[in-house]
Amino acid sequence: MTAKPADQEVSLGMPQLPAPDYPADVRARLEADAREIIARYPDSRSALLPLLHLVQSEEGYVTRTGVRFCAELLDLTTAEVTAVSTFYSMYRRVPSGDYQVGVCTNTLCAVMGGDAIFDELKQHLGVGNSETTEDGKVTLEHIECNAACDFAPVVMVNWEFFDNQTPESAKRLVDDLRAGRPVEPTRGAPLCTYKETARMLAGFPDERPGAVGASGGAGPASLIGLRLAKGESPMPRVVSPRGEAPHDAPPQAGSEHLSSHDAPQETSASDPDHPAGPAAEEGE
Amino acid sequence: MTLSTEYGGTARPESGGETSPEKLLVPVLSAFWDEAESWTLDTYRRHDGYEGLRKALAMSPDDLIAYVKDSGLRGRGGAGFPTGMKWQFIPQGDGKPHYLVVNADESEPGTCKDIPLMFANPHSLIEGIVIACYAIRSNHAFIYLRGEVVPVLRRLHEAVREAYEAGFLGKDILGSGLDLELIVHAGAGAYICGEETALLDSLEGRRGQPRLRPPFPAVAGLYACPTVVNNVESIASVPAILHRGKDWFKSMGSEKSPGFTLYSLSGHVTNPGQYEAPLGITLRQLLDMSGGMRTGHRLKFWTPGGSSTPMFTDEHLDVPLDYEGVGAAGSMLGTKALQCFDETTCVVRAVTRWTEFYAHESCGKCTPCREGTYWLVQLLRDIEAGKGVMSDLDKLNDIADNINGKSFCALGDGAASPIFSSLKYFREEYEQHITGKGCPFDPARSTAWADKHLEVTA
């Protein structure tokens, strides 16, 4: 299922027939959700972006059926809906994996190692940009700046943060995802599938117990200034603050390689001895 | 900088002198991010949460606008427009609905302040929204959050739920007669939606493309109604101003750039992260207090406020990081995203990557930006690969000049900034790529783990 754009043939003859509708039960369920979303907005068309997330939560990408559904509910043409869905990079046009692994390769992350991580993952997974592994688990993408530059290099999985990554930690991450081992982000809640994530984006809160509080109040880098202002010494200056801190070095605030996805491994910063502060207190 | 004494605010850090973080930093928005459940309403109320709202509701809306205007609060999203003045522009008694839209589409490369703020302290934003809506007589507010940050979306959903439950949102808030509905709206991946008029089009369910102004959003914004669009940090700063007073706020920073703000340090520094300080602190002070550049390396170039603000070099370490100081030094304060790169970093590589970003994110509406960014990328890729010729450098400048100021929105200007500034400070490095037929830098030396083996033995 190495995903190349599925329908590449150029159609010169008859226009495509209208897309089929969802099965009746699916349609009824989605329509109830959609009506709830539409009711939140003063103008129904404002619900289009959430509805596109909603149809993505059903099929994993924006299908012709999904476009037809949005158009019918908002009294738009399918052309109008398609024009919008193709503008935004989060709407997929082809079936993809359960886990979207996005490596930030904008300048700062790229320089700090994002380029190396992306290259290693391409090789490790045997896929290129926007392609999916044979097992349908992982879709690899390079992404733009995700507002976590103080945690560079950053990898996002289904839009949860995996901070301060290395090529090794990223490879373990995708291996865990493909093996179905539980994976937890450094900031965010235990991973759910891409479809479940899309439902939250449509505007339906995550109902899983503990999901909101998972990974604590703030990541270590977010707390550096606060700790200094309180007179708490963050660390000696000689040791690197990022990457995998040498094991014989004293642990320091902000220095953790917080790869809680590899929690079972003693070498990871999810080791209970590490000093991550609130970020380590998952489930509190 | 000679500007430093002119504005004279009492708490303005003096260049080069004080390095004690206890004196230089002022955690306000970040004051309790280290608490176990910093994002909850309980924690927020333990730290005087929603007290600013009570004070605001005791004032008349016009007095409230005047108070925020007097505080001197300026927009934290990049342009620095006075927040109170934005509110004042909303016509009153026009019979139309008014809207507040919070721009939480933080996507400017290097910028990473609103995301941790909303993750750790979402109620400061919600309280600010209620205050702002009371001031501008709005009953409907939106948080337009970029879609790619699900952990933040989760916390906003929960915080809004808590606020409704506690009576800070909904009908007749705290008995004031104010009704307010607040919608958290997730975007879908488009940098351009951080531009306020593109954001409004996107929120209306359209492609996010900027509108020609005038009319400005204050007159014809969301659904062609009067609309205030404010950055997250601007709005979140309002409750503290109300609670602790405008004089307290003005005691920090300078006369024209008063108050506190979040500085985001990233890149080849010992301690990247968020540093909340009075406006006007310098990068030298921030580096001195936080451990400096990574060991054994020196600062080469940095951005004061994201990739769209012209880059600085080590000559600019003492520039006061406020609106006037950075402007006088030839750049913009922007989002205070201090991306620091050391001598291992190739400036051509950095600029090429930023330019690829602008080309990718150009919405396509204006020809100079759509075509210009495309051609900049072609030239830069050739130069980086050692296939450039000397005349390409003037061509880069020329294309950037044909983008800058010639598009509807600032994306085009932002794309030109790294080109102009890097050619100004590092033209020799571009020339080396051309004469040496390739990049003289080893990207492996720039990575976060490059010096790891050295540190083990250190």
XYZ file of C-alpha atoms in Angstrom:
742
model
C 0.000 0.000 0.000
C 2.879 2.286 -0.723
C 0.559 5.121 -1.456
C 1.014 6.736 -4.792
C -1.830 9.001 -5.813
C -4.461 6.416 -6.583
C -6.243 7.784 -9.595
C -3.694 9.163 -11.924
C -5.428 8.468 -15.202
C -6.620 11.562 -16.959
C -10.294 11.483 -17.746
C -11.153 13.151 -21.008
C -14.590 11.733 -21.614
C -17.693 11.604 -19.460
C -17.544 13.513 -16.204
C -17.438 11.292 -13.132
C -20.755 10.072 -11.837
C -21.768 11.540 -8.490
C -20.035 9.871 -5.569
C -22.024 7.204 -3.728
C -23.511 8.183 -0.395
C -22.434 6.633 2.895
C -24.342 3.522 4.002
C -27.538 4.623 5.753
C -26.336 3.937 9.306
C -23.048 5.769 8.773
C -24.859 8.636 7.158
C -27.274 8.933 10.069
C -24.467 8.914 12.622
C -22.330 11.440 10.760
C -25.297 13.655 10.067
C -26.109 13.901 13.766
C -22.492 14.887 14.464
C -22.491 17.348 11.596
C -25.706 19.034 12.749
C -24.179 19.475 16.195
C -21.118 21.149 14.665
C -23.105 23.376 12.324
C -25.288 24.595 15.204
C -22.220 26.102 16.904
C -21.607 28.644 14.179
C -23.515 31.807 13.284
C -23.089 30.882 9.615
C -23.256 27.250 8.511
C -20.366 27.458 6.069
C -17.980 28.080 8.975
C -18.537 24.416 9.805
C -16.833 23.295 6.598
C -13.332 22.825 8.015
C -14.653 20.867 11.009
C -16.865 18.777 8.706
C -13.890 17.904 6.524
C -12.100 16.746 9.684
C -15.240 14.762 10.507
C -15.386 12.938 7.187
C -11.674 12.250 7.552
C -12.418 10.638 10.906
C -14.718 8.207 9.106
C -12.574 7.071 6.211
C -9.089 8.329 7.043
C -9.014 10.717 4.127
C -11.339 13.058 2.287
C -13.193 10.832 -0.172
C -15.578 11.919 -2.899
C -18.331 10.599 -0.686
C -17.112 12.814 2.138
C -17.036 15.832 -0.134
C -20.580 15.095 -1.256
C -21.675 14.779 2.369
C -20.178 18.186 3.305
C -21.717 19.798 0.242
C -25.182 18.439 0.975
C -25.151 19.482 4.606
C -23.894 22.988 3.925
C -25.780 23.595 0.709
C -22.577 24.020 -1.280
C -21.451 22.448 -4.541
C -18.929 19.622 -4.461
C -16.615 21.937 -6.404
C -16.766 24.500 -3.614
C -15.981 21.872 -1.007
C -13.150 20.389 -3.057
C -11.641 23.828 -3.581
C -11.418 24.214 0.178
C -10.287 20.693 1.035
C -7.398 20.837 -1.429
C -6.138 24.122 0.003
C -5.280 22.737 3.433
C -2.440 20.298 3.984
C -4.134 18.365 6.812
C -6.803 16.971 4.510
C -5.523 13.825 2.874
C -6.491 12.944 -0.647
C -5.398 9.309 -0.569
C -5.740 6.513 1.984
C -2.885 6.623 4.457
C -1.564 4.912 7.550
C -2.956 4.735 11.062
C -0.066 6.860 12.264
C 1.138 9.928 10.498
C 4.758 10.473 11.428
C 5.702 14.035 10.599
C 9.313 15.132 10.876
C 9.824 18.877 11.103
C 12.282 19.922 8.424
C 11.782 23.637 8.603
C 15.089 25.441 9.075
C 15.616 25.231 12.813
C 14.601 21.597 13.284
C 16.327 20.635 10.031
C 19.604 22.135 11.197
C 19.288 20.614 14.666
C 18.895 17.173 13.118
C 15.459 16.973 11.527
C 16.966 16.397 8.084
C 19.036 13.514 9.402
C 16.027 12.011 11.192
C 13.872 12.273 8.084
C 16.562 10.654 5.919
C 17.075 7.821 8.399
C 13.350 7.169 8.656
C 12.948 7.075 4.883
C 15.664 4.479 4.709
C 14.502 2.559 7.767
C 10.894 2.365 6.582
C 11.661 2.072 2.886
C 9.224 4.819 1.976
C 9.488 8.330 0.645
C 7.743 11.520 1.646
C 3.960 11.081 2.002
C 4.243 7.345 1.492
C 2.873 4.584 3.697
C 4.540 1.404 4.901
C 3.368 -1.909 3.443
C 1.527 -2.810 6.640
C -0.551 0.364 6.421
C 0.647 1.544 9.813
C 2.911 4.505 9.215
C 2.728 7.366 6.759
C 5.955 9.364 6.719
C 5.890 13.066 5.984
C 8.091 16.066 6.434
C 6.175 18.866 8.072
C 6.588 22.594 8.568
C 7.367 24.409 11.808
C 5.051 23.111 14.516
C 5.713 25.755 17.170
C 8.015 23.645 19.310
C 11.409 25.032 18.307
C 12.676 24.962 21.885
C 12.231 21.181 21.755
C 14.026 20.678 18.407
C 14.284 18.372 16.603
C 10.588 17.588 16.754
C 8.584 14.676 15.369
C 4.792 14.689 15.420
C 2.746 11.510 15.418
C -0.920 12.100 14.699
C -0.211 15.671 15.797
C 1.068 14.819 19.281
C 4.542 16.067 20.243
C 7.633 13.870 20.335
C 10.273 16.335 21.424
C 14.066 16.295 21.268
C 14.311 13.361 18.917
C 17.361 11.628 17.499
C 17.562 9.253 14.532
C 17.734 6.345 17.002
C 14.742 7.445 19.073
C 12.724 8.107 15.937
C 13.487 4.652 14.562
C 12.434 3.052 17.852
C 9.292 5.152 17.702
C 8.220 3.913 14.287
C 9.191 0.352 15.173
C 6.954 0.558 18.242
C 4.111 1.970 16.192
C 4.372 -0.811 13.638
C 4.615 -3.480 16.319
C 1.538 -2.126 18.077
C 3.439 -1.325 21.281
C 1.954 1.508 23.314
C 3.537 4.816 22.503
C 3.268 7.981 24.537
C 4.260 11.428 23.376
C 6.455 13.783 25.403
C 3.646 16.335 25.279
C 0.149 15.065 24.640
C -1.952 12.013 25.375
C -1.354 8.342 24.616
C -1.669 7.939 20.881
C -4.918 7.172 19.204
C -5.342 6.487 15.519
C -5.421 9.118 12.839
C -9.180 8.740 12.487
C -9.757 9.242 16.206
C -7.517 12.318 16.108
C -9.540 13.716 13.223
C -12.685 13.495 15.337
C -11.119 15.750 17.982
C -10.152 18.189 15.259
C -13.778 18.225 14.159
C -14.606 19.599 17.585
C -15.427 16.580 19.734
C -13.398 16.494 22.953
C -11.212 13.541 23.831
C -13.303 11.488 26.246
C -10.567 9.124 27.396
C -9.926 9.373 31.136
C -6.667 11.141 31.879
C -6.127 12.273 28.293
C -6.336 15.992 29.056
C -3.819 15.811 31.877
C -1.419 13.372 30.268
C 2.230 14.475 30.159
C 1.764 17.198 32.766
C 1.494 20.961 32.663
C 4.394 21.984 30.511
C 7.402 20.465 28.844
C 10.820 21.032 30.445
C 11.920 23.716 27.967
C 8.758 25.696 28.688
C 9.811 25.883 32.344
C 13.426 26.949 31.963
C 12.826 30.671 32.388
C 10.437 30.162 35.276
C 12.949 28.002 37.129
C 15.712 30.544 36.620
C 13.450 33.344 37.814
C 12.744 31.363 40.972
C 16.429 31.056 41.612
C 16.479 27.367 40.816
C 19.733 26.569 39.117
C 18.898 24.712 35.955
C 22.227 23.114 35.245
C 25.954 23.379 34.947
C 26.922 24.986 31.710
C 29.308 22.379 30.434
C 26.807 19.735 29.495
C 24.595 19.781 26.464
C 20.983 20.496 27.273
C 19.581 18.351 24.565
C 20.002 15.075 22.878
C 20.569 12.051 24.996
C 22.432 13.303 28.017
C 25.441 11.222 28.872
C 24.478 8.648 31.451
C 27.279 9.555 33.759
C 26.356 13.233 33.739
C 24.164 14.628 36.480
C 20.567 14.912 35.374
C 19.423 18.428 34.708
C 16.189 20.207 34.188
C 15.536 20.730 30.551
C 18.170 18.309 29.482
C 16.097 15.190 29.225
C 15.687 13.334 26.067
C 12.065 12.798 26.780
C 11.184 9.913 24.577
C 8.474 8.381 26.644
C 7.493 6.207 23.720
C 10.417 4.028 24.614
C 9.449 3.985 28.247
C 10.278 0.345 28.888
C 13.895 0.878 27.999
C 16.085 1.908 30.852
C 18.099 4.198 28.696
C 15.183 6.463 27.987
C 14.373 9.617 29.840
C 11.148 8.039 30.929
C 13.267 6.302 33.505
C 11.626 7.127 36.831
C 14.859 8.610 38.083
C 14.872 11.368 35.567
C 14.096 14.875 36.727
C 11.548 15.980 34.223
C 9.269 17.523 36.791
C 5.623 17.865 35.881
C 6.174 16.548 32.397
C 7.017 13.162 33.840
C 4.034 12.929 36.095
C 1.748 11.304 33.646
C -1.656 10.407 34.824
C -1.572 12.670 37.823
C 22.028 50.735 21.514
C 21.544 54.377 22.238
C 17.830 53.890 22.636
C 18.104 52.233 25.975
C 18.004 55.312 28.174
C 15.512 57.287 26.169
C 12.456 55.399 27.340
C 13.581 54.995 30.875
C 11.066 52.486 32.282
C 12.133 51.530 35.770
C 12.416 47.843 35.217
C 14.025 48.087 31.847
C 17.091 45.905 31.936
C 20.232 47.858 31.220
C 22.383 46.385 28.519
C 25.342 44.452 29.695
C 24.865 45.049 33.417
C 22.448 42.880 35.341
C 22.577 39.181 34.623
C 20.659 37.780 37.567
C 17.640 35.920 36.220
C 15.651 36.627 39.395
C 15.873 40.326 38.569
C 15.684 40.144 34.804
C 12.804 37.726 34.380
C 9.184 38.324 35.376
C 7.070 35.208 35.047
C 3.450 36.344 34.817
C 1.696 34.174 32.260
C 4.217 31.420 32.964
C 4.239 31.946 36.747
C 2.679 28.609 37.660
C 3.362 26.424 34.655
C 5.411 24.194 36.960
C 2.392 23.242 39.038
C 1.161 19.691 38.684
C -2.129 20.612 37.015
C -1.377 24.082 35.765
C -4.060 23.950 33.074
C -7.057 23.510 35.354
C -9.513 26.122 36.500
C -8.704 25.279 40.123
C -5.035 26.049 39.680
C -5.809 29.205 37.762
C -8.146 30.472 40.469
C -5.568 29.732 43.147
C -3.394 32.207 41.260
C -5.985 34.971 41.193
C -7.583 33.669 38.023
C -10.708 35.514 36.847
C -10.051 38.369 39.328
C -9.171 40.644 36.425
C -12.552 39.841 34.901
C -14.358 40.968 38.050
C -12.572 44.298 37.895
C -13.324 44.639 34.207
C -17.030 43.941 34.660
C -17.200 46.670 37.306
C -16.117 49.198 34.675
C -18.065 50.470 31.705
C -16.966 48.922 28.392
C -15.641 52.268 27.156
C -13.663 52.820 30.341
C -12.274 49.317 29.996
C -11.089 50.013 26.449
C -9.483 53.243 27.633
C -7.790 51.390 30.498
C -6.247 48.767 28.207
C -5.227 51.511 25.811
C -3.594 53.442 28.648
C -1.680 50.362 29.729
C 0.171 50.554 26.422
C -0.294 46.839 25.648
C 0.784 46.144 22.088
C 0.003 43.124 19.952
C 2.247 40.146 20.606
C 1.590 38.445 17.279
C 4.217 40.350 15.359
C 3.063 43.773 14.266
C 2.845 45.393 17.707
C -0.357 47.298 17.103
C -1.836 48.745 20.329
C -4.460 46.299 21.563
C -6.756 48.885 23.153
C -6.794 50.886 19.949
C -7.875 47.828 17.994
C -10.797 47.464 20.375
C -11.641 51.141 20.098
C -11.978 50.885 16.317
C -15.067 48.682 16.665
C -18.042 50.874 15.801
C -20.628 50.927 18.575
C -24.374 51.103 18.244
C -24.209 49.881 14.655
C -26.761 47.150 15.216
C -24.450 44.456 13.831
C -23.026 41.539 15.770
C -19.412 42.042 16.844
C -16.892 39.226 16.932
C -13.647 38.503 18.701
C -11.360 36.073 16.919
C -8.228 34.908 18.684
C -5.412 34.121 16.323
C -3.975 30.888 17.702
C -2.574 29.797 14.348
C 0.998 30.050 15.600
C 3.049 28.909 12.587
C 5.763 31.473 11.968
C 8.995 29.468 11.787
C 10.761 29.748 15.130
C 7.689 30.896 17.009
C 6.706 28.706 19.916
C 5.148 30.819 22.662
C 1.368 30.578 22.240
C 1.367 26.793 22.034
C 3.056 26.245 25.437
C 0.983 29.086 26.878
C -2.317 27.526 25.852
C -1.090 24.073 26.843
C -0.049 25.083 30.356
C -2.378 27.989 31.106
C -5.423 28.057 28.815
C -7.608 29.934 31.299
C -5.546 33.126 31.027
C -6.618 33.202 27.395
C -10.261 32.489 28.178
C -10.390 35.157 30.876
C -8.842 37.644 28.457
C -11.441 36.712 25.850
C -14.328 37.397 28.227
C -12.824 40.772 29.160
C -12.255 41.718 25.532
C -15.769 40.696 24.506
C -17.274 42.776 27.295
C -15.239 45.751 26.049
C -16.152 45.452 22.385
C -19.750 44.275 23.076
C -19.345 40.889 21.476
C -21.422 37.821 22.265
C -19.495 35.436 20.089
C -15.815 34.650 20.180
C -13.632 32.128 18.402
C -10.236 30.650 19.088
C -8.780 29.737 15.712
C -6.191 27.147 16.693
C -3.876 25.630 14.127
C -4.929 22.026 13.653
C -1.547 20.388 14.085
C -1.408 20.717 17.871
C -3.888 18.209 19.257
C -2.531 18.345 22.840
C -3.418 22.034 22.953
C -6.805 21.461 21.348
C -7.575 18.950 24.088
C -6.720 21.433 26.852
C -8.709 24.224 25.211
C -11.763 21.988 24.887
C -11.489 21.143 28.566
C -10.802 24.711 29.717
C -13.779 26.040 27.777
C -15.962 23.321 29.294
C -14.767 24.257 32.788
C -15.349 27.947 32.138
C -18.928 27.337 30.981
C -19.567 25.165 34.007
C -18.242 27.847 36.366
C -20.294 30.590 34.745
C -17.390 32.454 33.119
C -18.895 31.715 29.718
C -22.509 31.390 28.642
C -25.461 33.477 29.797
C -25.243 36.495 32.104
C -21.601 36.024 33.077
C -21.109 36.773 36.805
C -24.416 38.618 36.804
C -23.091 41.270 34.416
C -25.696 40.694 31.750
C -22.930 39.678 29.322
C -23.754 36.589 27.240
C -20.826 34.972 25.491
C -20.397 31.867 23.363
C -16.820 30.718 22.781
C -15.973 28.278 19.982
C -12.668 26.462 19.666
C -12.089 26.059 15.949
C -9.283 23.849 14.623
C -7.607 24.882 11.390
C -6.323 22.424 8.845
C -2.731 23.256 8.053
C -1.996 26.518 6.281
C 0.561 29.070 7.488
C -1.270 31.816 5.637
C -4.215 31.511 8.011
C -2.111 33.273 10.620
C -2.649 36.396 8.502
C -5.736 37.943 10.009
C -7.876 38.364 6.916
C -6.938 34.928 5.569
C -7.855 33.587 8.988
C -11.282 35.171 8.699
C -11.851 33.675 5.255
C -10.790 30.304 6.621
C -13.119 30.666 9.585
C -15.888 31.380 7.114
C -15.208 27.979 5.543
C -13.198 29.168 2.567
C -9.671 28.825 1.251
C -7.483 30.923 3.518
C -6.545 33.777 1.255
C -5.930 37.329 2.460
C -8.360 40.113 1.712
C -7.466 43.505 0.371
C -7.735 46.180 3.064
C -9.566 48.490 3.560
C -12.106 47.602 4.748
C -10.278 46.504 7.857
C -11.688 43.722 10.033
C -12.755 46.305 12.624
C -15.336 47.464 10.083
C -15.951 44.385 7.933
C -14.380 41.268 9.400
C -16.036 37.945 10.095
C -19.316 37.699 8.125
C -18.659 41.339 7.111
C -19.276 42.410 10.721
C -16.971 44.411 13.020
C -14.300 42.009 14.247
C -11.276 42.191 16.495
C -8.500 39.738 15.681
C -5.959 39.464 18.497
C -3.000 37.200 19.115
C -3.201 34.662 21.959
C -0.491 36.254 24.093
C -1.975 39.748 23.682
C -5.362 38.620 24.963
C -3.885 36.422 27.692
C -1.932 39.430 29.005
C -5.081 41.469 29.612
C -6.305 39.778 32.840
C -3.017 40.502 34.638
C -3.167 44.139 33.539
C -6.653 44.443 35.022
C -5.831 42.539 38.171
C -2.482 44.154 38.979
C -3.060 47.504 37.368
C -1.857 49.387 34.350
C 0.798 51.177 36.399
C 2.326 47.862 37.369
C 2.305 46.886 33.704
C 3.883 50.158 32.649
C 6.600 49.821 35.280
C 8.105 47.168 33.013
C 9.664 47.740 29.637
C 9.787 51.165 28.060
C 7.301 53.956 27.540
C 6.480 52.869 24.013
C 6.924 49.152 24.618
C 5.639 48.553 28.130
C 5.015 45.303 29.910
C 6.194 41.721 29.988
C 6.378 39.183 27.212
C 7.479 35.662 26.357
C 10.836 35.313 24.636
C 11.430 31.931 22.996
C 15.043 30.900 22.829
C 15.846 28.077 20.419
C 18.611 26.563 18.352
C 22.255 26.123 19.313
C 21.851 27.477 22.825
C 22.563 25.626 26.049
C 19.025 26.061 27.340
C 16.332 26.599 24.759
C 12.952 27.493 26.189
C 10.524 30.186 27.265
C 11.788 33.235 29.138
C 9.213 35.758 30.314
C 10.783 39.163 30.806
C 10.080 42.880 30.529
C 10.257 44.131 26.963
C 13.685 45.450 26.143
C 15.854 42.646 27.498
C 18.744 41.815 25.179
C 19.814 38.528 23.679
C 23.129 38.927 25.479
C 21.321 39.061 28.812
C 19.169 36.076 27.945
C 22.195 34.063 26.873
C 24.277 35.150 29.865
C 21.660 34.023 32.336
C 20.808 30.788 30.569
C 24.161 29.248 29.828
C 24.980 30.878 26.512
C 25.510 29.145 23.212
C 26.286 25.443 23.330
C 29.740 24.756 24.640
C 32.603 25.517 22.312
C 30.530 27.385 19.751
C 29.685 30.994 19.008
C 26.619 32.790 17.747
C 26.585 33.336 14.001
C 23.115 34.598 13.134
C 19.694 34.807 14.786
C 16.188 36.015 14.189
C 14.572 38.426 16.630
C 11.021 37.346 15.876
C 10.713 34.405 13.532
C 11.969 33.759 10.027
C 10.056 36.711 8.558
C 12.048 39.222 10.566
C 15.409 40.199 9.043
C 18.196 38.210 10.662
C 20.762 39.631 13.050
C 24.356 38.650 13.814
C 26.572 38.777 16.890
C 26.831 42.528 16.317
C 23.265 42.830 17.566
C 23.551 41.070 20.909
C 22.863 44.298 22.789
C 19.848 45.432 20.813
C 16.980 45.961 23.259
C 14.325 43.464 22.273
C 11.365 45.800 22.124
C 9.434 47.216 19.183
C 11.524 50.377 18.831
C 14.903 48.835 19.616
C 14.672 46.033 17.096
C 13.114 48.352 14.518
C 15.949 50.857 14.858
C 18.446 48.056 14.292
C 16.799 47.154 10.990
C 14.522 44.279 11.868
C 11.228 43.660 13.673
C 10.424 42.362 17.137
C 7.906 40.020 15.535
C 7.030 37.112 17.787
C 10.207 37.261 19.884
C 11.242 33.908 18.476
C 14.986 34.018 19.053
C 16.324 31.290 16.789
C 20.066 31.159 17.386
C 22.418 29.456 14.961
C 26.102 28.880 15.617
C 29.104 28.888 13.293
C 28.456 25.325 12.133
C 25.289 26.444 10.329
C 25.259 27.274 6.638
C 23.299 30.465 6.129
C 22.516 29.526 2.523
C 20.980 26.261 3.689
C 18.948 28.072 6.347
C 17.629 30.679 3.943
C 16.920 28.101 1.251
C 14.802 26.099 3.667
C 12.872 29.144 4.832
C 12.303 30.159 1.239
C 10.999 26.694 0.391
C 8.585 27.180 3.263
C 7.308 30.508 1.928
C 6.932 29.036 -1.559
C 4.975 26.101 -0.131
C 2.775 28.318 2.011
C 2.155 31.121 -0.470
C -1.589 31.005 -0.985
C -1.242 31.822 -4.665
C -3.446 34.867 -4.715
C -0.814 37.491 -5.562
C 1.526 36.948 -8.499
C 4.669 38.547 -7.004
C 4.593 36.206 -4.007
C 3.409 33.069 -5.809
C 5.899 33.340 -8.675
C 8.658 35.147 -6.827
C 8.996 32.602 -4.044
C 9.063 29.807 -6.641
C 11.946 31.414 -8.516
C 13.823 32.241 -5.329
C 13.745 28.555 -4.448
C 15.107 27.544 -7.868
C 18.012 29.968 -7.570
C 18.788 29.110 -3.960
C 18.765 25.364 -4.583
C 21.228 25.856 -7.419
C 23.496 28.018 -5.281
C 23.388 25.557 -2.404
C 24.244 22.727 -4.779
C 27.212 24.625 -6.222
C 25.511 25.297 -9.542
C 25.000 29.022 -9.070
C 26.683 31.919 -10.803
C 27.608 35.284 -9.311
C 24.844 37.157 -11.093
C 22.348 34.976 -9.216
C 23.026 36.969 -6.080
C 21.821 40.223 -7.569
C 18.951 38.326 -9.117
C 17.936 37.052 -5.685
C 17.941 40.595 -4.378
C 15.966 41.773 -7.371
C 13.291 39.098 -7.073
C 12.982 39.679 -3.340
C 12.568 43.380 -4.085
C 9.771 42.540 -6.505
C 7.945 40.562 -3.823
C 8.498 42.896 -0.905
C 5.574 45.272 -0.441
C 3.877 44.116 -3.620
C 1.431 41.568 -2.302
C -1.823 41.768 -0.355
C -0.329 40.457 2.849
C 2.938 40.239 4.720
C 3.837 36.701 3.645
C 5.626 38.142 0.650
C 7.490 40.665 2.791
C 8.419 37.846 5.144
C 9.822 35.819 2.264
C 12.007 38.735 1.213
C 13.422 39.371 4.704
C 15.797 36.416 4.985
C 17.038 37.041 1.438
C 17.816 40.717 1.985
C 19.320 40.292 5.418
C 21.427 37.239 4.648
C 22.854 38.884 1.545
C 23.594 41.959 3.613
C 25.512 40.119 6.323
C 26.709 36.946 4.600
C 27.187 37.712 0.920
C 30.663 36.177 1.119
C 29.181 32.886 2.179
C 26.916 32.841 -0.864
C 29.963 33.615 -3.007
C 31.861 30.708 -1.434
C 29.104 28.363 -2.542
C 29.469 29.657 -6.084
C 33.251 29.810 -6.358
C 33.753 26.587 -4.406
C 30.970 24.871 -6.379
C 29.224 23.563 -3.311
C 28.447 23.974 0.349
C 31.508 24.229 2.603
C 29.572 23.138 5.709
C 29.037 19.720 7.217
C 25.398 19.512 8.355
C 26.297 16.756 10.827
C 28.179 19.295 12.947
C 25.029 21.375 13.434
C 22.876 18.638 14.901
C 21.796 18.555 18.517
C 23.854 15.410 19.055
C 26.947 16.523 17.127
C 29.082 17.163 20.193
C 27.696 14.373 22.316
C 30.817 12.241 22.340
C 32.840 15.260 23.421
C 30.539 15.929 26.330
C 30.827 12.424 27.721
C 34.500 12.991 28.269
C 34.120 16.618 29.296
